[in-house]
Amino acid sequence: STGLLWVPVHLHRTLLGIISVLLSVKKCPYIRYQSSSEMAKRLAEKVREVLSKESNSFDFRQETSPVLLILDRRDDPVTPLLNQWTYQAMVHELLTINNNRVNLSHVKGISKELKEVVLSAEHDEFYANNLYHNFGEIGQTIKELMDEFQKKVKKHQKVESIADMKTFLETYPLFKKLSGTVSKHVTVVGELSSLVERHHLLQVSELEQELGCQTDHSVQLQKVKELINSQQIQEIDMVRLVMLYALHYEKYANNDINGLMSLLKSKGVSEKNVKLIHNILEYSGINTRQNNLFDRESVAKITKKLFKGLSGIDNIYTQHTPLLNETLEDLIKGKLSSQTYPYLGNTIISKRPQDIIVFIIGGTTYEESLTVYNLNKQNLGVKIILGGTTVHNSQSFLEEIQCATSGILSKYKHNH
């Protein structure tokens, strides 16, 4: 979208995408949308238009009352700004997944066949099984995969008789496939590890999580300044930390957004990137959002997180849960506010929905797809499908913000 409204051609393309999904899953849903978003309302109306015009095509026998929920990325700008620590999300954040392909041609000494690798859950069992595992677990799993491979290599070295050769040739295609899988994932995980180390991403991520999940202004401000001054982190990571700080403390009387912007400039951060701090407030400042992102952490949640941390699986790097998690939990329980997320038309269904299709205008993320995966696992009988205008990593999200806010007269003054 240019500015913060639909470009007709994009609206049409999005509409076609949603309609084709509804036809393929054979659902004619009730439509709910985010009331604070003009774009969500517009898309909802367009979908309804098609459903009534083409009512014959949508005359499905439905046991349940499916819901199409249309949301706007501007309500949760935090999720796409964060570093990720589950395999699929991390690969997209640090290496970018494009049509299931990852470009590794920049990796030093990379062999020809690994310059571009395909990561597809349909064709790669290891990837399918580890999509949502965190990085610590992946290291262990890769080691097991390597061990299994070594065992098979040893076995194949003992080709002594004709029968052995026959067995070897029969199992060779599987062996070759396993060999390709091992070398691909070892390379990808190796590259992720070196990026994490080189750019001090554990430190960056810990502070991002604090800014997203806890309120402690002076301590966090100090930490942001220290990391920027350390000269150890990338320009883009400095900028993201200041963006998270600005989103969190925008209305805080003593905030030092301008001071941090000046600090970025003094470190040689480009004008375009410094401007992103104001861009994100234009795109998704406190007056735009209908949910207060930063007051969601109740005491119960924080203590739950501390205990989680002790078990070692979910730790300080994965405290954050996307707003989508809460929205969908409320929808599943039948508690989602019909003021904030009205139905289109005069319908209100009291039955809890079992089939939910959620679509995020402005793009979704792999962290949100992990949320949907977990909700599907936890709620038997509920099936959620997630879609969006794109799947963002922080880089593409920053580009989107720049496009969306270019040409808007800024409310924010930058004191030089």
Coordinates of C-alpha atoms in Angstrom, one line a residue:
S1 CA 0.0 0.0 0.0
T2 CA 1.2 3.5 -0.7
G3 CA 0.8 5.6 2.4
L4 CA -1.6 3.9 4.7
L5 CA -4.4 3.0 2.2
W6 CA -4.8 0.3 -0.3
V7 CA -3.4 0.6 -3.9
P8 CA -6.3 -0.8 -6.0
V9 CA -4.1 -3.4 -7.7
H10 CA -2.8 -4.8 -4.4
L11 CA -6.3 -4.9 -2.9
H12 CA -7.5 -6.9 -5.9
R13 CA -4.5 -9.3 -5.7
T14 CA -5.1 -9.8 -1.9
L15 CA -8.8 -10.4 -2.5
L16 CA -8.1 -13.0 -5.1
G17 CA -5.7 -14.8 -2.7
I18 CA -8.2 -14.9 0.1
I19 CA -11.0 -16.0 -2.2
S20 CA -8.9 -18.9 -3.7
V21 CA -8.0 -20.1 -0.2
L22 CA -11.7 -20.1 0.8
L23 CA -12.6 -22.1 -2.3
S24 CA -9.9 -24.6 -1.8
V25 CA -10.8 -25.2 1.9
K26 CA -14.5 -25.0 1.0
K27 CA -15.5 -22.4 3.6
C28 CA -17.9 -19.5 3.4
P29 CA -17.0 -17.7 6.6
Y30 CA -18.4 -15.0 8.9
I31 CA -16.1 -12.0 8.5
R32 CA -14.5 -10.1 11.4
Y33 CA -12.0 -7.3 11.1
Q34 CA -9.9 -4.9 13.2
S35 CA -12.1 -1.8 13.7
S36 CA -9.2 0.6 14.0
S37 CA -8.0 -0.2 10.5
E38 CA -9.6 1.4 7.4
M39 CA -7.7 -1.1 5.2
A40 CA -9.0 -4.1 7.2
K41 CA -12.6 -2.9 6.8
R42 CA -12.2 -2.3 3.1
L43 CA -10.8 -5.7 2.4
A44 CA -13.5 -7.3 4.6
E45 CA -16.2 -5.5 2.5
K46 CA -14.6 -6.6 -0.7
V47 CA -14.5 -10.3 0.4
R48 CA -18.2 -10.1 1.4
E49 CA -19.1 -8.6 -2.0
V50 CA -17.6 -11.6 -3.8
L51 CA -19.2 -14.1 -1.4
S52 CA -22.6 -12.7 -2.0
K53 CA -22.1 -12.2 -5.8
E54 CA -20.7 -15.7 -6.2
S55 CA -23.0 -17.3 -3.6
N56 CA -23.4 -20.5 -5.8
S57 CA -19.7 -21.2 -5.7
F58 CA -19.7 -20.8 -1.9
D59 CA -22.7 -23.0 -1.2
F60 CA -20.8 -25.5 1.0
R61 CA -22.2 -27.9 3.5
Q62 CA -20.7 -26.6 6.7
E63 CA -20.8 -28.3 10.0
T64 CA -19.2 -25.4 11.8
S65 CA -19.3 -21.6 11.6
P66 CA -15.9 -20.6 10.1
V67 CA -14.5 -17.1 10.8
L68 CA -12.3 -15.0 8.6
L69 CA -10.4 -12.6 10.8
I70 CA -8.7 -9.6 9.1
L71 CA -6.0 -7.8 11.1
D72 CA -3.6 -5.0 10.4
R73 CA 0.2 -5.3 11.0
R74 CA 0.2 -1.8 12.4
D75 CA -1.4 -3.1 15.6
D76 CA 1.7 -5.1 16.4
P77 CA 4.9 -3.6 15.0
V78 CA 7.1 -5.3 17.6
T79 CA 7.0 -8.9 16.4
P80 CA 8.6 -8.3 13.0
L81 CA 11.4 -6.2 14.6
L82 CA 12.7 -9.0 16.8
N83 CA 15.6 -11.4 16.3
Q84 CA 14.3 -15.0 16.1
W85 CA 15.6 -18.2 17.7
T86 CA 13.5 -21.0 16.1
Y87 CA 15.0 -22.6 13.0
Q88 CA 12.6 -21.4 10.2
A89 CA 12.2 -17.9 11.6
M90 CA 15.9 -17.6 12.2
V91 CA 16.8 -18.6 8.7
H92 CA 14.3 -16.1 7.3
E93 CA 15.6 -13.3 9.7
L94 CA 19.3 -13.8 9.0
L95 CA 19.5 -15.4 5.5
T96 CA 16.0 -14.7 4.0
I97 CA 13.7 -17.4 2.6
N98 CA 12.4 -16.6 -0.8
N99 CA 10.0 -19.2 -2.3
N100 CA 11.5 -21.9 -0.1
R101 CA 15.0 -21.0 -1.4
V102 CA 17.9 -19.6 0.6
N103 CA 20.9 -17.9 -1.1
L104 CA 24.2 -18.9 0.4
S105 CA 26.5 -17.7 -2.4
H106 CA 28.0 -15.2 0.0
V107 CA 29.4 -17.9 2.3
K108 CA 33.2 -18.2 2.1
G109 CA 34.3 -21.4 0.3
I110 CA 30.8 -22.6 -0.4
S111 CA 30.5 -25.5 -2.9
K112 CA 28.7 -25.0 -6.1
E113 CA 25.7 -27.2 -5.2
L114 CA 25.1 -25.3 -1.9
K115 CA 25.1 -21.8 -3.3
E116 CA 21.3 -21.9 -3.3
V117 CA 19.5 -24.4 -1.1
V118 CA 15.9 -25.4 -1.0
L119 CA 14.2 -25.6 2.5
S120 CA 10.8 -27.2 2.0
A121 CA 8.9 -29.0 4.7
E122 CA 7.2 -31.1 2.1
H123 CA 10.5 -32.5 0.7
D124 CA 12.9 -32.3 3.5
E125 CA 12.1 -34.4 6.6
F126 CA 14.8 -32.9 8.8
Y127 CA 13.5 -29.4 8.1
A128 CA 9.9 -30.4 8.6
N129 CA 10.7 -31.9 12.0
N130 CA 12.8 -29.0 13.1
L131 CA 11.0 -25.9 11.8
Y132 CA 9.9 -24.8 15.2
H133 CA 12.7 -26.1 17.3
N134 CA 14.9 -23.5 19.0
F135 CA 18.5 -23.0 17.9
G136 CA 20.0 -24.8 20.9
E137 CA 18.0 -28.0 20.1
I138 CA 18.9 -27.8 16.4
G139 CA 22.6 -28.1 17.2
Q140 CA 22.0 -31.3 19.1
T141 CA 19.7 -32.7 16.3
I142 CA 22.3 -31.9 13.6
K143 CA 24.8 -33.9 15.6
E144 CA 22.5 -36.9 15.7
L145 CA 21.9 -36.6 12.0
M146 CA 25.7 -36.5 11.4
D147 CA 26.1 -39.6 13.6
E148 CA 23.5 -41.5 11.7
F149 CA 25.1 -40.5 8.5
Q150 CA 28.6 -41.7 9.7
K151 CA 27.2 -45.1 10.6
K152 CA 25.7 -45.5 7.1
V153 CA 29.0 -44.5 5.5
K154 CA 30.9 -47.1 7.5
K155 CA 28.3 -49.7 6.5
H156 CA 28.7 -48.9 2.9
Q157 CA 32.4 -49.2 3.0
K158 CA 32.0 -52.9 3.6
V159 CA 31.0 -53.9 0.0
E160 CA 32.6 -57.3 -0.3
S161 CA 30.2 -59.5 -2.3
I162 CA 27.8 -59.2 -5.2
A163 CA 24.9 -59.3 -2.7
D164 CA 26.5 -56.3 -0.8
M165 CA 26.8 -54.4 -4.0
K166 CA 23.2 -55.1 -4.8
T167 CA 22.1 -53.8 -1.4
F168 CA 24.4 -50.8 -1.7
L169 CA 22.9 -49.9 -5.1
E170 CA 19.3 -50.3 -3.8
T171 CA 19.9 -48.1 -0.8
Y172 CA 22.2 -45.6 -2.6
P173 CA 19.4 -43.1 -3.6
L174 CA 18.4 -42.8 0.1
F175 CA 22.0 -42.5 1.1
K176 CA 22.6 -39.8 -1.4
K177 CA 19.5 -37.9 -0.2
L178 CA 20.7 -38.1 3.4
S179 CA 24.1 -36.9 2.4
G180 CA 22.5 -33.9 0.7
T181 CA 20.3 -33.2 3.7
V182 CA 23.3 -33.4 6.1
S183 CA 25.5 -31.1 4.1
K184 CA 22.7 -28.6 3.5
H185 CA 21.7 -28.2 7.1
V186 CA 25.2 -28.3 8.5
T187 CA 26.0 -25.4 6.2
V188 CA 22.9 -23.4 7.1
V189 CA 23.3 -23.9 10.8
G190 CA 27.0 -23.1 10.6
E191 CA 26.3 -19.8 8.8
L192 CA 23.6 -18.9 11.4
S193 CA 26.1 -19.6 14.2
S194 CA 28.7 -17.4 12.7
L195 CA 26.3 -14.5 12.1
V196 CA 25.1 -14.8 15.7
E197 CA 28.6 -14.6 17.0
R198 CA 29.9 -12.0 14.5
H199 CA 27.1 -9.5 15.2
H200 CA 26.7 -10.2 19.0
L201 CA 23.0 -11.2 18.4
L202 CA 22.5 -12.8 21.7
Q203 CA 23.2 -9.5 23.5
V204 CA 21.0 -7.7 21.0
S205 CA 18.2 -10.2 21.3
E206 CA 18.2 -10.1 25.1
L207 CA 17.7 -6.3 25.1
E208 CA 15.1 -6.5 22.4
Q209 CA 13.1 -9.0 24.5
E210 CA 13.4 -6.7 27.6
L211 CA 12.2 -3.7 25.6
G212 CA 9.3 -5.8 24.2
C213 CA 8.3 -7.5 27.4
Q214 CA 9.3 -5.4 30.5
T215 CA 9.0 -1.8 31.6
D216 CA 12.1 -0.4 33.2
H217 CA 12.9 2.9 31.5
S218 CA 16.2 4.2 32.9
V219 CA 17.9 0.7 33.0
Q220 CA 16.8 0.0 29.4
L221 CA 17.8 3.4 28.1
Q222 CA 21.3 2.9 29.7
K223 CA 21.6 -0.6 28.1
V224 CA 20.6 0.7 24.6
K225 CA 23.2 3.5 24.8
E226 CA 25.9 1.0 26.0
L227 CA 25.2 -1.4 23.1
I228 CA 25.3 1.4 20.6
N229 CA 28.5 2.8 22.0
S230 CA 30.1 -0.7 22.1
Q231 CA 30.6 -0.5 18.3
Q232 CA 30.1 -4.3 18.3
I233 CA 26.7 -4.4 16.8
Q234 CA 25.4 -3.7 13.2
E235 CA 23.9 -0.4 12.3
I236 CA 20.6 -2.1 11.6
D237 CA 20.5 -3.7 15.0
M238 CA 21.2 -0.3 16.7
V239 CA 18.3 1.2 14.7
R240 CA 15.9 -1.6 15.7
L241 CA 16.7 -1.3 19.4
V242 CA 15.9 2.5 19.2
M243 CA 12.7 1.7 17.3
L244 CA 11.6 -0.7 20.0
Y245 CA 12.5 1.9 22.7
A246 CA 10.6 4.6 20.8
L247 CA 7.5 2.4 20.5
H248 CA 7.6 1.4 24.1
Y249 CA 8.3 4.8 25.7
E250 CA 6.8 7.2 23.1
K251 CA 4.4 8.7 25.7
Y252 CA 6.9 8.5 28.6
A253 CA 7.6 12.0 29.9
N254 CA 11.4 11.5 30.3
N255 CA 11.9 9.5 27.1
D256 CA 15.1 10.2 25.2
I257 CA 14.1 9.3 21.7
N258 CA 15.8 12.4 20.2
G259 CA 19.0 11.8 22.3
L260 CA 19.2 8.3 20.9
M261 CA 18.6 9.5 17.3
S262 CA 21.5 12.0 17.8
L263 CA 23.7 9.2 19.2
L264 CA 22.9 7.0 16.1
K265 CA 23.9 10.0 13.8
S266 CA 27.1 10.4 15.7
K267 CA 27.9 6.8 15.1
G268 CA 27.6 7.4 11.3
V269 CA 24.2 5.7 10.9
S270 CA 22.6 6.8 7.6
E271 CA 20.0 9.6 7.6
K272 CA 17.5 7.1 6.0
N273 CA 18.0 4.6 8.9
V274 CA 17.8 7.3 11.6
K275 CA 14.5 8.4 10.0
L276 CA 13.1 5.0 10.6
I277 CA 12.6 5.9 14.3
H278 CA 10.0 8.5 13.3
N279 CA 8.7 6.3 10.5
I280 CA 7.7 3.5 12.9
L281 CA 5.9 6.0 15.1
E282 CA 4.0 7.3 12.1
Y283 CA 3.2 3.8 11.0
S284 CA 2.3 2.4 14.4
G285 CA 2.6 4.9 17.2
I286 CA 0.4 4.6 20.3
N287 CA -2.4 6.6 18.7
T288 CA -2.6 4.1 15.8
R289 CA -2.7 0.9 17.9
Q290 CA -5.9 -0.3 19.4
N291 CA -4.1 -2.6 21.8
N292 CA -1.5 -1.5 24.3
L293 CA 1.3 -3.8 23.4
F294 CA 3.5 -3.1 26.4
D295 CA 1.0 -3.5 29.2
R296 CA 0.1 -7.1 28.3
E297 CA 2.6 -8.7 30.6
S298 CA 0.7 -9.5 33.7
V299 CA 2.5 -10.7 36.8
A300 CA 1.3 -14.2 36.1
K301 CA 2.8 -14.1 32.7
I302 CA 6.2 -12.9 34.0
T303 CA 6.4 -15.6 36.7
K304 CA 5.4 -18.2 34.2
K305 CA 8.3 -17.0 32.0
L306 CA 10.7 -17.2 34.9
F307 CA 9.7 -20.9 35.4
K308 CA 9.9 -21.6 31.8
G309 CA 13.4 -20.1 31.8
L310 CA 14.5 -22.6 34.5
S311 CA 13.5 -25.5 32.3
G312 CA 15.9 -24.3 29.8
I313 CA 13.7 -24.7 26.7
D314 CA 12.1 -21.3 26.6
N315 CA 14.6 -18.7 27.8
I316 CA 15.3 -15.0 28.0
Y317 CA 15.5 -14.9 24.2
T318 CA 12.0 -16.1 23.6
Q319 CA 9.9 -14.3 26.3
H320 CA 7.9 -12.4 23.7
T321 CA 4.6 -13.7 22.4
P322 CA 3.0 -11.9 19.4
L323 CA -0.2 -10.0 20.0
L324 CA -1.8 -12.5 17.6
N325 CA -1.6 -15.2 20.3
E326 CA -3.8 -13.3 22.6
T327 CA -6.3 -12.3 19.9
L328 CA -6.7 -15.9 18.7
E329 CA -7.0 -17.3 22.2
D330 CA -9.8 -14.8 22.9
L331 CA -11.5 -15.7 19.6
I332 CA -11.2 -19.5 20.4
K333 CA -12.8 -18.9 23.8
G334 CA -15.5 -16.8 22.3
K335 CA -14.2 -13.7 24.2
L336 CA -13.0 -11.5 21.4
S337 CA -14.5 -8.1 21.7
S338 CA -17.1 -7.4 19.0
Q339 CA -16.4 -3.6 19.5
T340 CA -12.7 -4.0 18.6
Y341 CA -13.1 -6.8 16.1
P342 CA -16.7 -6.3 14.7
Y343 CA -18.5 -8.7 12.5
L344 CA -19.3 -7.5 9.0
G345 CA -23.1 -7.2 8.8
N346 CA -25.4 -7.7 11.7
T347 CA -24.3 -11.2 12.5
I348 CA -22.9 -12.3 15.8
I349 CA -22.3 -16.0 16.4
S350 CA -22.3 -17.3 19.9
K351 CA -20.8 -20.6 19.0
R352 CA -17.1 -20.9 19.5
P353 CA -15.4 -21.0 16.1
Q354 CA -13.6 -24.2 15.1
D355 CA -12.3 -23.1 11.7
I356 CA -10.4 -19.8 11.7
I357 CA -8.7 -18.1 8.8
V358 CA -6.6 -15.2 9.9
F359 CA -5.2 -12.7 7.4
I360 CA -2.7 -9.9 8.4
I361 CA -2.6 -6.9 6.1
G362 CA 1.0 -5.6 6.0
G363 CA 2.5 -9.0 6.4
T364 CA 2.8 -11.8 8.9
T365 CA 5.9 -13.5 10.4
Y366 CA 7.3 -16.9 11.1
E367 CA 7.0 -16.1 14.8
E368 CA 3.3 -15.8 14.3
S369 CA 3.2 -19.0 12.3
L370 CA 4.8 -20.7 15.3
T371 CA 2.1 -19.2 17.5
V372 CA -0.6 -20.7 15.1
Y373 CA 1.1 -24.0 15.1
N374 CA 1.1 -24.1 18.9
L375 CA -2.5 -23.0 19.2
N376 CA -3.6 -25.7 16.7
K377 CA -1.7 -28.3 18.8
Q378 CA -3.2 -27.1 22.1
N379 CA -6.8 -26.7 20.9
L380 CA -8.2 -30.0 19.7
G381 CA -10.9 -29.5 17.2
V382 CA -9.8 -26.0 16.3
K383 CA -8.1 -25.4 12.9
I384 CA -6.4 -22.1 12.3
I385 CA -4.9 -21.0 8.9
L386 CA -2.6 -18.0 8.8
G387 CA -2.0 -15.7 5.8
G388 CA -0.7 -12.3 5.1
T389 CA 0.2 -9.9 2.3
T390 CA 3.8 -11.2 2.7
V391 CA 6.0 -13.0 5.3
H392 CA 8.3 -10.4 6.8
N393 CA 11.7 -10.5 8.4
S394 CA 12.9 -7.3 10.0
Q395 CA 14.6 -6.1 6.8
S396 CA 11.5 -6.3 4.6
F397 CA 9.4 -4.8 7.4
L398 CA 11.6 -1.8 7.6
E399 CA 11.3 -1.3 3.8
E400 CA 7.5 -1.6 4.1
I401 CA 7.5 1.1 6.8
Q402 CA 9.6 3.4 4.7
C403 CA 7.2 3.0 1.7
A404 CA 4.1 3.3 3.8
T405 CA 5.2 6.6 5.5
S406 CA 6.9 8.3 2.6
G407 CA 5.0 11.4 1.6
I408 CA 3.2 11.7 4.9
L409 CA 3.7 15.0 6.7
S410 CA 5.6 14.1 9.8
K411 CA 4.1 14.9 13.2
Y412 CA 7.5 14.2 14.8
K413 CA 10.1 17.0 15.0
H414 CA 13.7 16.0 15.1
N415 CA 15.7 18.3 17.3
H416 CA 19.1 18.7 15.7

